[in-house]
Short mmCIF file of C-alpha atoms and ligand atoms in Angstrom, two decimals:
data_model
loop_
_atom_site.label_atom_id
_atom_site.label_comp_id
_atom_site.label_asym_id
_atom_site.label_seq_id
_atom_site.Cartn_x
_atom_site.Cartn_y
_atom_site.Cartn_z
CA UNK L 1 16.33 104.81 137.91
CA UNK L 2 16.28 106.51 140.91
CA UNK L 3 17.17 104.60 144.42
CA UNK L 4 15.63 107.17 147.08
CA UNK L 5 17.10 106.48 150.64
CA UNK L 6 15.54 108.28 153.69
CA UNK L 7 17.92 109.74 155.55
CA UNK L 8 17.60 110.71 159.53
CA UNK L 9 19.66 112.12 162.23
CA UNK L 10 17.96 112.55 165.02
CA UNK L 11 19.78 114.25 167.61
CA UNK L 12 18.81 114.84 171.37
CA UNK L 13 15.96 117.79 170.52
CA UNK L 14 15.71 117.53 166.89
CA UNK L 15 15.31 115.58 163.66
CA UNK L 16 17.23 116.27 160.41
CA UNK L 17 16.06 114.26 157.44
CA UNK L 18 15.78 113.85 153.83
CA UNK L 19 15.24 111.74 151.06
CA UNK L 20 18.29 111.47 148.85
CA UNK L 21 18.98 109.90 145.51
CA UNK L 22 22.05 107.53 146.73
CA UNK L 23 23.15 107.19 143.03
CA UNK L 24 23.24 110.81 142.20
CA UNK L 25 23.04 112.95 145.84
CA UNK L 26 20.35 114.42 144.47
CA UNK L 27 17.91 115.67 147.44
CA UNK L 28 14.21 115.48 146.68
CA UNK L 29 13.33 116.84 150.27
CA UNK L 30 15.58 118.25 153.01
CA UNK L 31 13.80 119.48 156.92
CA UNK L 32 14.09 119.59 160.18
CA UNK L 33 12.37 119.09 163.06
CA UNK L 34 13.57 120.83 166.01
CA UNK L 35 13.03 122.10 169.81
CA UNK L 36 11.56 118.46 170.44
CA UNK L 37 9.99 118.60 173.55
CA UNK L 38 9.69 122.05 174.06
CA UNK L 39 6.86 124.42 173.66
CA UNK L 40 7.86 126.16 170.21
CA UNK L 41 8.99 122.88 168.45
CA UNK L 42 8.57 123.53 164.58
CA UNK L 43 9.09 121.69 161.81
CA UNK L 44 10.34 122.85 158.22
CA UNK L 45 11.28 120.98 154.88
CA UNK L 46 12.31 121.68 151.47
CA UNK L 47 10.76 120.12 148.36
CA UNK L 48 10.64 121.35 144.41
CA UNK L 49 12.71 124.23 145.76
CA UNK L 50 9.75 125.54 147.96
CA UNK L 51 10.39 125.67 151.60
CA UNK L 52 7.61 124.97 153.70
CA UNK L 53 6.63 124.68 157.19
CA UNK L 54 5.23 121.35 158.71
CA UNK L 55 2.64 120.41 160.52
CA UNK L 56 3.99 120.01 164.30
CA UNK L 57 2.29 120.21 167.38
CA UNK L 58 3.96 121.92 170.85
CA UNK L 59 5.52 120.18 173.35
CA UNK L 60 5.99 117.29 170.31
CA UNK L 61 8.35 114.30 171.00
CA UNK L 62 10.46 112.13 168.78
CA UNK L 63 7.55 109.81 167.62
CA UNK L 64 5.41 112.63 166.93
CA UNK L 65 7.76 114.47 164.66
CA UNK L 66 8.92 110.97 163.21
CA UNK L 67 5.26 110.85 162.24
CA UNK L 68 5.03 114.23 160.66
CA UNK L 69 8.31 113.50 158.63
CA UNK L 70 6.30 110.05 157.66
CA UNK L 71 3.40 112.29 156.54
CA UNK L 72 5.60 114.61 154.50
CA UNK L 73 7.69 111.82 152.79
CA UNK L 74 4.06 109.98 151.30
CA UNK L 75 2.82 113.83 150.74
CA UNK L 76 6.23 114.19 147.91
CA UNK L 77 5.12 110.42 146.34
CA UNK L 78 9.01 109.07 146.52
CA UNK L 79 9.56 105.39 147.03
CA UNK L 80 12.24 104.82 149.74
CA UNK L 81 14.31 101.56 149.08
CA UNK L 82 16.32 101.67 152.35
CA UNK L 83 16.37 104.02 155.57
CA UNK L 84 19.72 105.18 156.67
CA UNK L 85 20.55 106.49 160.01
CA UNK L 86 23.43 108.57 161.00
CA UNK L 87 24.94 107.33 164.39
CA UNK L 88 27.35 109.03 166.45
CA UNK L 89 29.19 106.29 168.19
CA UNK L 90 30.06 103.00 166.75
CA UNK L 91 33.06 102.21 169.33
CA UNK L 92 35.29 99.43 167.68
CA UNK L 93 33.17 96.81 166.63
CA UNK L 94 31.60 99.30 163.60
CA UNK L 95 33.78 99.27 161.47
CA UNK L 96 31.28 100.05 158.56
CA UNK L 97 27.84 100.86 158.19
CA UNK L 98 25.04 97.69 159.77
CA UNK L 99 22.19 96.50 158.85
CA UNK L 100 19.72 96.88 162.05
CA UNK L 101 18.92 94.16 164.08
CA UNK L 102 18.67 93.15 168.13
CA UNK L 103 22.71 92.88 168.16
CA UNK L 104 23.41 96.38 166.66
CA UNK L 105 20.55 98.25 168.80
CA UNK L 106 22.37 96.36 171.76
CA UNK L 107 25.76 97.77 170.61
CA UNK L 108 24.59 101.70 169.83
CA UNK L 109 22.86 101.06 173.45
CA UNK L 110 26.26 100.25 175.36
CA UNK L 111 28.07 102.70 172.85
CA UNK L 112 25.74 105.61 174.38
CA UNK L 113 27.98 105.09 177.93
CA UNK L 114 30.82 107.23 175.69
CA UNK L 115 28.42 109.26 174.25
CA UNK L 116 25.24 109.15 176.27
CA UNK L 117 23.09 112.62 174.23
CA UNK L 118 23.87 111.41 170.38
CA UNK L 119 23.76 107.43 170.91
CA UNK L 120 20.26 107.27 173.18
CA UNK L 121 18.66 110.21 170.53
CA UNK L 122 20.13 107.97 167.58
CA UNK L 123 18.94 104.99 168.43
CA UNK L 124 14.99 106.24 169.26
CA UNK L 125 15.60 107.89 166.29
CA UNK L 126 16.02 103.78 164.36
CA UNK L 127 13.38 102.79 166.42
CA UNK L 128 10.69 104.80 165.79
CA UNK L 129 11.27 104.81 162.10
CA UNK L 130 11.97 100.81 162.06
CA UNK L 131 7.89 101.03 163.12
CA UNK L 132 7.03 103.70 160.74
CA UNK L 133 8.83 101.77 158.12
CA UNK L 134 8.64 97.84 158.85
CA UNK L 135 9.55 96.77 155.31
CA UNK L 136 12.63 98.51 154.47
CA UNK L 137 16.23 97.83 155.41
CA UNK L 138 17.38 100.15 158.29
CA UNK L 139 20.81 100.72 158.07
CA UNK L 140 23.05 102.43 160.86
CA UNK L 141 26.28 104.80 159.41
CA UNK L 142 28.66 105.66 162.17
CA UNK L 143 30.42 108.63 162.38
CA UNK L 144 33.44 106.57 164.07
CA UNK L 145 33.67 103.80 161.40
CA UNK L 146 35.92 105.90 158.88
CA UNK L 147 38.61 106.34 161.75
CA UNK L 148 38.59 102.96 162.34
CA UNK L 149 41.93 101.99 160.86
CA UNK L 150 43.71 104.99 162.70
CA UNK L 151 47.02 103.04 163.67
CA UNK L 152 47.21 102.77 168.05
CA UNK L 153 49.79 105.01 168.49
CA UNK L 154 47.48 108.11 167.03
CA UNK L 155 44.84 106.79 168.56
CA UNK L 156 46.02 105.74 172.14
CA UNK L 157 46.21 107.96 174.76
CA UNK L 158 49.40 108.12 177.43
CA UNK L 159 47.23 107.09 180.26
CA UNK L 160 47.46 103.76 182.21
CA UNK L 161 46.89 101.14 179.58
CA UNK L 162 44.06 99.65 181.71
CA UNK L 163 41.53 101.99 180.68
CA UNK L 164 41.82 101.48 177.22
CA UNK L 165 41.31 98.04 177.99
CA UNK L 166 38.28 97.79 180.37
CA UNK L 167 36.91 101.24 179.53
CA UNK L 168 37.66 101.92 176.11
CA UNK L 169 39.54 104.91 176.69
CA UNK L 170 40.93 106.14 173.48
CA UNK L 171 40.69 108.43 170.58
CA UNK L 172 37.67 107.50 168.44
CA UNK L 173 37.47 110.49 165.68
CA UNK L 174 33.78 112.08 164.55
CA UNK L 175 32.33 113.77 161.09
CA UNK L 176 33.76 110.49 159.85
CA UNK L 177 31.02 110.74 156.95
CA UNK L 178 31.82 114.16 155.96
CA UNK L 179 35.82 113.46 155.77
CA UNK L 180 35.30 110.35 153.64
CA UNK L 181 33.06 112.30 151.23
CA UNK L 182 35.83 114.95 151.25
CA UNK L 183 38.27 112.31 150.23
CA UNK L 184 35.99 110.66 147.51
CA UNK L 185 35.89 114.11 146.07
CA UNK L 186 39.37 115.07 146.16
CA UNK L 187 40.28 111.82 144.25
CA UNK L 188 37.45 112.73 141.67
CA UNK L 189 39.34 116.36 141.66
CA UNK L 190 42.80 114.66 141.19
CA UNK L 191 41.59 112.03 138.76
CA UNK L 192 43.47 109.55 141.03
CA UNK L 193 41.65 106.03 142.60
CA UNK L 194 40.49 106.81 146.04
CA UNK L 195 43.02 104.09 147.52
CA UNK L 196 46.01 106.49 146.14
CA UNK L 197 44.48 109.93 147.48
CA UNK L 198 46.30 111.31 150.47
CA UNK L 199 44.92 114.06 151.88
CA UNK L 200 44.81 116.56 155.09
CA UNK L 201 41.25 117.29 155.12
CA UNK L 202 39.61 120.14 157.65
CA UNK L 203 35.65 120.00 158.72
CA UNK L 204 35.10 123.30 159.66
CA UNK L 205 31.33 123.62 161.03
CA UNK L 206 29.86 124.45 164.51
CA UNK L 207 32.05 120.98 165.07
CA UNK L 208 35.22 121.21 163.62
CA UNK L 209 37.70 118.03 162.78
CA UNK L 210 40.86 117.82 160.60
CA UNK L 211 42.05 114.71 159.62
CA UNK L 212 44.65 113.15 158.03
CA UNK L 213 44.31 110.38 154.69
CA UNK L 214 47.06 108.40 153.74
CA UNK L 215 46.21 106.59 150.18
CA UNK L 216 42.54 106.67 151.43
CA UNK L 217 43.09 105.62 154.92
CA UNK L 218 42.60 107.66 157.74
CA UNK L 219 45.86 107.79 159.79
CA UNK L 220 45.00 110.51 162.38
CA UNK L 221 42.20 112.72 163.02
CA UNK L 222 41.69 116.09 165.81
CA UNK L 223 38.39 114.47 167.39
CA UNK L 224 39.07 111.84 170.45
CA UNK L 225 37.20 110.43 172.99
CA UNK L 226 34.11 112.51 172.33
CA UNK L 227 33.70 115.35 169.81
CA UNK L 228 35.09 118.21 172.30
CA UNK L 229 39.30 117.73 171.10
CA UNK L 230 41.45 119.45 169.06
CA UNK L 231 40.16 122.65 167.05
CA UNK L 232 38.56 125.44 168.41
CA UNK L 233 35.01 125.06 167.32
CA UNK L 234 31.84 127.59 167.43
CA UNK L 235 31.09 126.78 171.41
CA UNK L 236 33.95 123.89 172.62
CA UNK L 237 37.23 124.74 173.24
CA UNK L 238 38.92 121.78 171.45
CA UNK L 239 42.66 121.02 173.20
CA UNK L 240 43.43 122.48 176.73
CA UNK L 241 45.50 121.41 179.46
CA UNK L 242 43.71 118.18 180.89
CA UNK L 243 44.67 119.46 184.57
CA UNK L 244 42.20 122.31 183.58
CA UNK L 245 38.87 121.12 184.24
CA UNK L 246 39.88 119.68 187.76
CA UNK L 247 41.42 122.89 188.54
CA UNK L 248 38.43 124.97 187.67
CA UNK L 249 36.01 122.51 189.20
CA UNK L 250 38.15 123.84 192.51
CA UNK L 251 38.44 127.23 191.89
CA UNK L 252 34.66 127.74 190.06
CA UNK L 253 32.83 125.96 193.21
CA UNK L 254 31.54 123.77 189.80
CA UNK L 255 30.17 120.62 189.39
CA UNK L 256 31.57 117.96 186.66
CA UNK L 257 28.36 118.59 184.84
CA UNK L 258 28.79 122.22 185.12
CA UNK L 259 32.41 121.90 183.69
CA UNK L 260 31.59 120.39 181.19
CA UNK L 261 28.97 122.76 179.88
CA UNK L 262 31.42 125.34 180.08
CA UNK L 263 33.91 123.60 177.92
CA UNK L 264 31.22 122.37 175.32
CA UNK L 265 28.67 125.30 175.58
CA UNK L 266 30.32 128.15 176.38
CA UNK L 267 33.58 128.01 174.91
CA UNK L 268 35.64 128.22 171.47
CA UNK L 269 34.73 131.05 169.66
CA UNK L 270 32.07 132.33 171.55
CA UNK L 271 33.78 132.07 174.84
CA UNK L 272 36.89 134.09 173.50
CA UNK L 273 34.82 136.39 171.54
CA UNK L 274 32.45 137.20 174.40
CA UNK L 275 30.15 138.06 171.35
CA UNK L 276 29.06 135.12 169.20
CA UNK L 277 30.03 131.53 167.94
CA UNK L 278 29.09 132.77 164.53
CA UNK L 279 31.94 132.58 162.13
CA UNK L 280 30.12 135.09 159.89
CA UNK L 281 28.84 137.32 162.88
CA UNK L 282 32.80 137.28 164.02
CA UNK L 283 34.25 138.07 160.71
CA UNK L 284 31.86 141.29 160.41
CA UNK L 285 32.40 142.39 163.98
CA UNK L 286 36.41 141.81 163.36
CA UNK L 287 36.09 144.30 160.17
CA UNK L 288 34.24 146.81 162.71
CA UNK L 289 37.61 146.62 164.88
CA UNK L 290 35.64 144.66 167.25
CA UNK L 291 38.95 143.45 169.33
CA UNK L 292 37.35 140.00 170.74
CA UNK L 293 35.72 138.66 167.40
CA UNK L 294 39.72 139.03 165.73
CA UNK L 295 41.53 137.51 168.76
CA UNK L 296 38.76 133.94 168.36
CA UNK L 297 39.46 134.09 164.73
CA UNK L 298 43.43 134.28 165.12
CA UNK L 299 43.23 131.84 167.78
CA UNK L 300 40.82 129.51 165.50
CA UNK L 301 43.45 130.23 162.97
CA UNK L 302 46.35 129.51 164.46
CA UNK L 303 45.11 126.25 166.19
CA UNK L 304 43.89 124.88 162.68
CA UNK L 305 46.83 125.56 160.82
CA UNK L 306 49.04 123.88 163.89
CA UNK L 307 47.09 120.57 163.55
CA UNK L 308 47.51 120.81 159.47
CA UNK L 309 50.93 121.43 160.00
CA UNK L 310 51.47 118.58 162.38
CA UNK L 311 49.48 116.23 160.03
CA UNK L 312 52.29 116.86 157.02
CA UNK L 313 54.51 114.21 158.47
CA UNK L 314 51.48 112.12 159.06
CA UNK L 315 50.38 112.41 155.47
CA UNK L 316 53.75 111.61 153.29
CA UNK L 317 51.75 111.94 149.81
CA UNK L 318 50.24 114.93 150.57
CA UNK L 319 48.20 115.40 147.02
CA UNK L 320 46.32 118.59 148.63
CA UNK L 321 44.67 120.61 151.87
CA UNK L 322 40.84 120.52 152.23
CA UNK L 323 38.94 122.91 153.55
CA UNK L 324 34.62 122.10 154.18
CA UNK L 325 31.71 122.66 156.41
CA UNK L 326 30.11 125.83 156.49
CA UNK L 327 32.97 127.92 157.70
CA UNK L 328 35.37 126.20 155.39
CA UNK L 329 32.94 125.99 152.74
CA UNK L 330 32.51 129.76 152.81
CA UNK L 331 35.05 131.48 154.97
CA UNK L 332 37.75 133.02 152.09
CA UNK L 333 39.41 135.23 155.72
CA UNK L 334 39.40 131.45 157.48
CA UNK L 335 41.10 129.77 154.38
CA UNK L 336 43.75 132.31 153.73
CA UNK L 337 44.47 133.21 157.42
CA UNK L 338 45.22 129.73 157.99
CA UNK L 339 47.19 128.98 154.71
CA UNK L 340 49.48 132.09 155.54
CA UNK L 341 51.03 129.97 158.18
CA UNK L 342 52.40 127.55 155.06
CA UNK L 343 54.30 130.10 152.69
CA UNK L 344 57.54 129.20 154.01
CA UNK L 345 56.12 125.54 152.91
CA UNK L 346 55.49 126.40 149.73
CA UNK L 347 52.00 127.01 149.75
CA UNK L 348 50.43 129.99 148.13
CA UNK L 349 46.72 131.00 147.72
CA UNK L 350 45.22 132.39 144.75
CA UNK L 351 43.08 135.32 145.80
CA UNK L 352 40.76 135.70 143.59
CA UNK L 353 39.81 131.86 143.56
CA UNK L 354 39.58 131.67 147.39
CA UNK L 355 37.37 134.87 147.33
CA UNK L 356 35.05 133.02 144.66
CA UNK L 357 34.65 129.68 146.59
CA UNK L 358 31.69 130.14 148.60
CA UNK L 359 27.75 128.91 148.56
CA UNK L 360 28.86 125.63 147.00
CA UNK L 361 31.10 126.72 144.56
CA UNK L 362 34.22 124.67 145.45
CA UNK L 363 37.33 123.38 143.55
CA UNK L 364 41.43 124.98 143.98
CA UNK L 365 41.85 128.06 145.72
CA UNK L 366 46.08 127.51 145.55
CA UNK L 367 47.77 129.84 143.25
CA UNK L 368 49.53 128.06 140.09
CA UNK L 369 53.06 128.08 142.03
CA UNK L 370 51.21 126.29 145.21
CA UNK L 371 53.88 123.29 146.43
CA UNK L 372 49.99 121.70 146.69
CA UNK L 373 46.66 122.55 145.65
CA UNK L 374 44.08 123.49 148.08
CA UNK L 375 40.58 122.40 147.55
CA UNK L 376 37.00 123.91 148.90
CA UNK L 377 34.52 121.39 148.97
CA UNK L 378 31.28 121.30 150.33
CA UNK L 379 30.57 118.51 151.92
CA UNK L 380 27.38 116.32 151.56
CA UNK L 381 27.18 113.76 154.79
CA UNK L 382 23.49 112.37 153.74
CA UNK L 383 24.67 110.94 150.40
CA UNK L 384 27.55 108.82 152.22
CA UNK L 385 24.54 107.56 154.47
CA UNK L 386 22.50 107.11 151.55
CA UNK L 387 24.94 105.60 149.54
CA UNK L 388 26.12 103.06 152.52
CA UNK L 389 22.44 102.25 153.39
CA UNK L 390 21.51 101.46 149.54
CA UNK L 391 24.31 98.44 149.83
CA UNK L 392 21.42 96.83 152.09
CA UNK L 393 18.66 97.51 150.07
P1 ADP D 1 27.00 122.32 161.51
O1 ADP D 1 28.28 121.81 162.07
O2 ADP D 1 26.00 122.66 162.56
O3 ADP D 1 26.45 121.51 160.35
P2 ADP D 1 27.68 124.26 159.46
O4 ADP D 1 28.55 123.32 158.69
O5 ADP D 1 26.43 124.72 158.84
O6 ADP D 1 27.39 123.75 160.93
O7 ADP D 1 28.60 125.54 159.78
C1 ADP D 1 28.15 126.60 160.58
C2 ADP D 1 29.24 127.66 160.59
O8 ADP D 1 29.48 128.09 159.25
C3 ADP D 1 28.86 128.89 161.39
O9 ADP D 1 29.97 129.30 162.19
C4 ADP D 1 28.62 129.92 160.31
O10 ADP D 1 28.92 131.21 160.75
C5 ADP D 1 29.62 129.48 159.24
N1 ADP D 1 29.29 130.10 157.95
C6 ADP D 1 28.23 129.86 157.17
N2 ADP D 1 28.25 130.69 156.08
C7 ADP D 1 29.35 131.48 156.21
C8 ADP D 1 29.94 132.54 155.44
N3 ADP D 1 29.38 132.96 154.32
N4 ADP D 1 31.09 133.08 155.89
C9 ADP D 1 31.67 132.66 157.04
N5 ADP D 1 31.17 131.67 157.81
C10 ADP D 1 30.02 131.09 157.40
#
């Protein structure tokens, strides 16, 4: 029988949601609701394969789309059980998905002082669907939780121990979902238990994230304090010199705020690329000679394979490299650009494989004499919530 969860992420000016199968993945309806607030928000959803647009007036806010998704969800006749909620931030005390109640709204509230756009969007996002849907669990899944056994000495930062203490100053880690579905896949690849997979695994989307599983344990991940460290991603420049933004604040006449757009908005690929944050756009404009679109994608390159590299020592029982998201999903010049940087390791790519694995056709891209395989997976985030909300249900 079926066990239908409701899935919703609702970020700062939109509303992702679905209905999902927990016990399969199966998605009976996938939309969005986006441009919240603004004059041309829109709503779309997917259902029987038809996509369709909803019915979504201008200017509409979070309850009103909330309400439209409630209209299309009784319009598909699907009985949610549960409603899970994606959350960004779940500091330290989430260490696992929670069942809503006073306390945990309380908690995602003083978690939003790390991460003040997802957390305050998140949590309207429970409330408003905790009144649409009174009778059924709500259950929050943080995208910190999986990182949550990262050892202190990854996760620590060489500042003055203080601020870890009274500010929670550390590394936290993000796409925590989407790395632990990569791992429950890779065992079901290997044929091995979950607890004895050890894998490097690398989220490559418009947010990007490697991290690093020892015997199913997360041990070290690219993401920190907030989702801006490490890779270069489609708009944030990942790792810099952390005298940088003081420096530029100086030199630019900028404000913090203003900094910080630049380093979030205006960076990583697009801001070395002067063209587009568009792996796909980049790739194409690369083949045309195009001489910013191939210096992003080297430096992209070269920054992921550094932090795969550095993540061998972390992961002893390496049993493979895994690439997801949309770029590693679908990217064959990402995946073997990057890999190049491991022949001398032993690790070899099969062409024809990696040139195959696109549009959600995943499995090993390493050639027979790989030292390792190297999966493509794609990545499904709303079945982990589904999956971790249905334990409440
Ligand atoms: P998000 O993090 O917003 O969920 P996605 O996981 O959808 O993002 O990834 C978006 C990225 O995937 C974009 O950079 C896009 O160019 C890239 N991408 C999607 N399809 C392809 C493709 N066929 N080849 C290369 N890159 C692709």
């Amino acid at each position: 029988m079926k066990k239908n969860v409701v899935v919703l992420n609702c970020g700062s000016s939109s509303v992702k949601f679905a209905i999902i199968d927990a016990k399969t993945g199966e998605a009976s309806l996938t939309g969005l609701a986006e441009n919240l607030g603004n004059a041309d928000s829109c709503m779309t959803f997917k259902t029987q394969g038809k996509k369709q647009q909803g019915d979504l007036v201008a200017n509409a806010n979070h309850a009103q789309a909330l309400k439209a998704i409630q209209d299309v969800i009784a319009s598909t006749g699907e009985k949610p059980v549960a409603v899970g909620h994606r959350v960004v931030h779940g500091g330290e005390r989430f260490k696992e998905a929670a069942l809503v109640d006073n306390s945990v709204l309380a908690a995602i509230e003083d978690y939003a002082s790390m991460s003040p756009l997802h957390n305050m969007a998140n949590l309207k996002g429970i409330t408003t669907a905790q009144a649409a849907y009174p009778d059924l669990p709500h259950v929050a899944v943080f995208d910190t939780s999986f990182f949550q056994q990262v050892p202190q000495r990854a996760y620590l930062y060489a500042l003055p121990k203080k601020l870890y203490e009274e500010h929670g100053i550390r590394s936290y880690g993000f796409h925590g979902t989407s790395h632990q579905f990569i791992l429950d896949s890779s065992a079901s690849l290997l044929n091995k238990p979950v607890s004895e997979t050890s894998i490097i695994s690398a989220h490559l989307g418009n947010g990007c994230s490697v991290a690093a599983i020892e015997k199913g344990i997360a041990h070290d991940t690219s993401m920190g304090f907030t989702p801006l460290e490490g890779l270069v991603m489609g708009t944030r420049c990942g790792d810099i010199d952390p005298s940088l933004p003081g420096t530029l604040q100086a030199k630019l006449g900028k404000s913090v705020s203003e900094i910080n757009d630049l380093l979030n908005k205006q960076s990583g690929l697009l801001g070395l690329s002067e063209l587009s944050n568009d792996c796909r756009t980049l790739e194409e404009a690369a083949q045309n000679g195009h001489e910013g679109a191939k210096l992003a994608l080297e430096v992209f390159c070269y920054r992921l394979a550094k932090y795969i590299a550095s993540y061998l020592i972390v992961v002893p029982s390496l049993d493979a490299i895994v690439f997801t998201g949309g770029i590693g999903e679908n990217s064959s010049y990402i995946r073997s650009t990057t890999m190049a940087y491991f022949a001398h390791l032993g690790f070899s790519i099969n062409n024809d494989e990696n040139l195959a694995k696109r549009f959600g056709t995943g499995g090993n891209i390493a050639h027979e004499c790989s030292s390792k395989p190297v999966f493509v997976v794609a990545t499904n985030e709303e079945w982990v919530i589904a999956a971790q909300a249905l334990t409440f249900a």
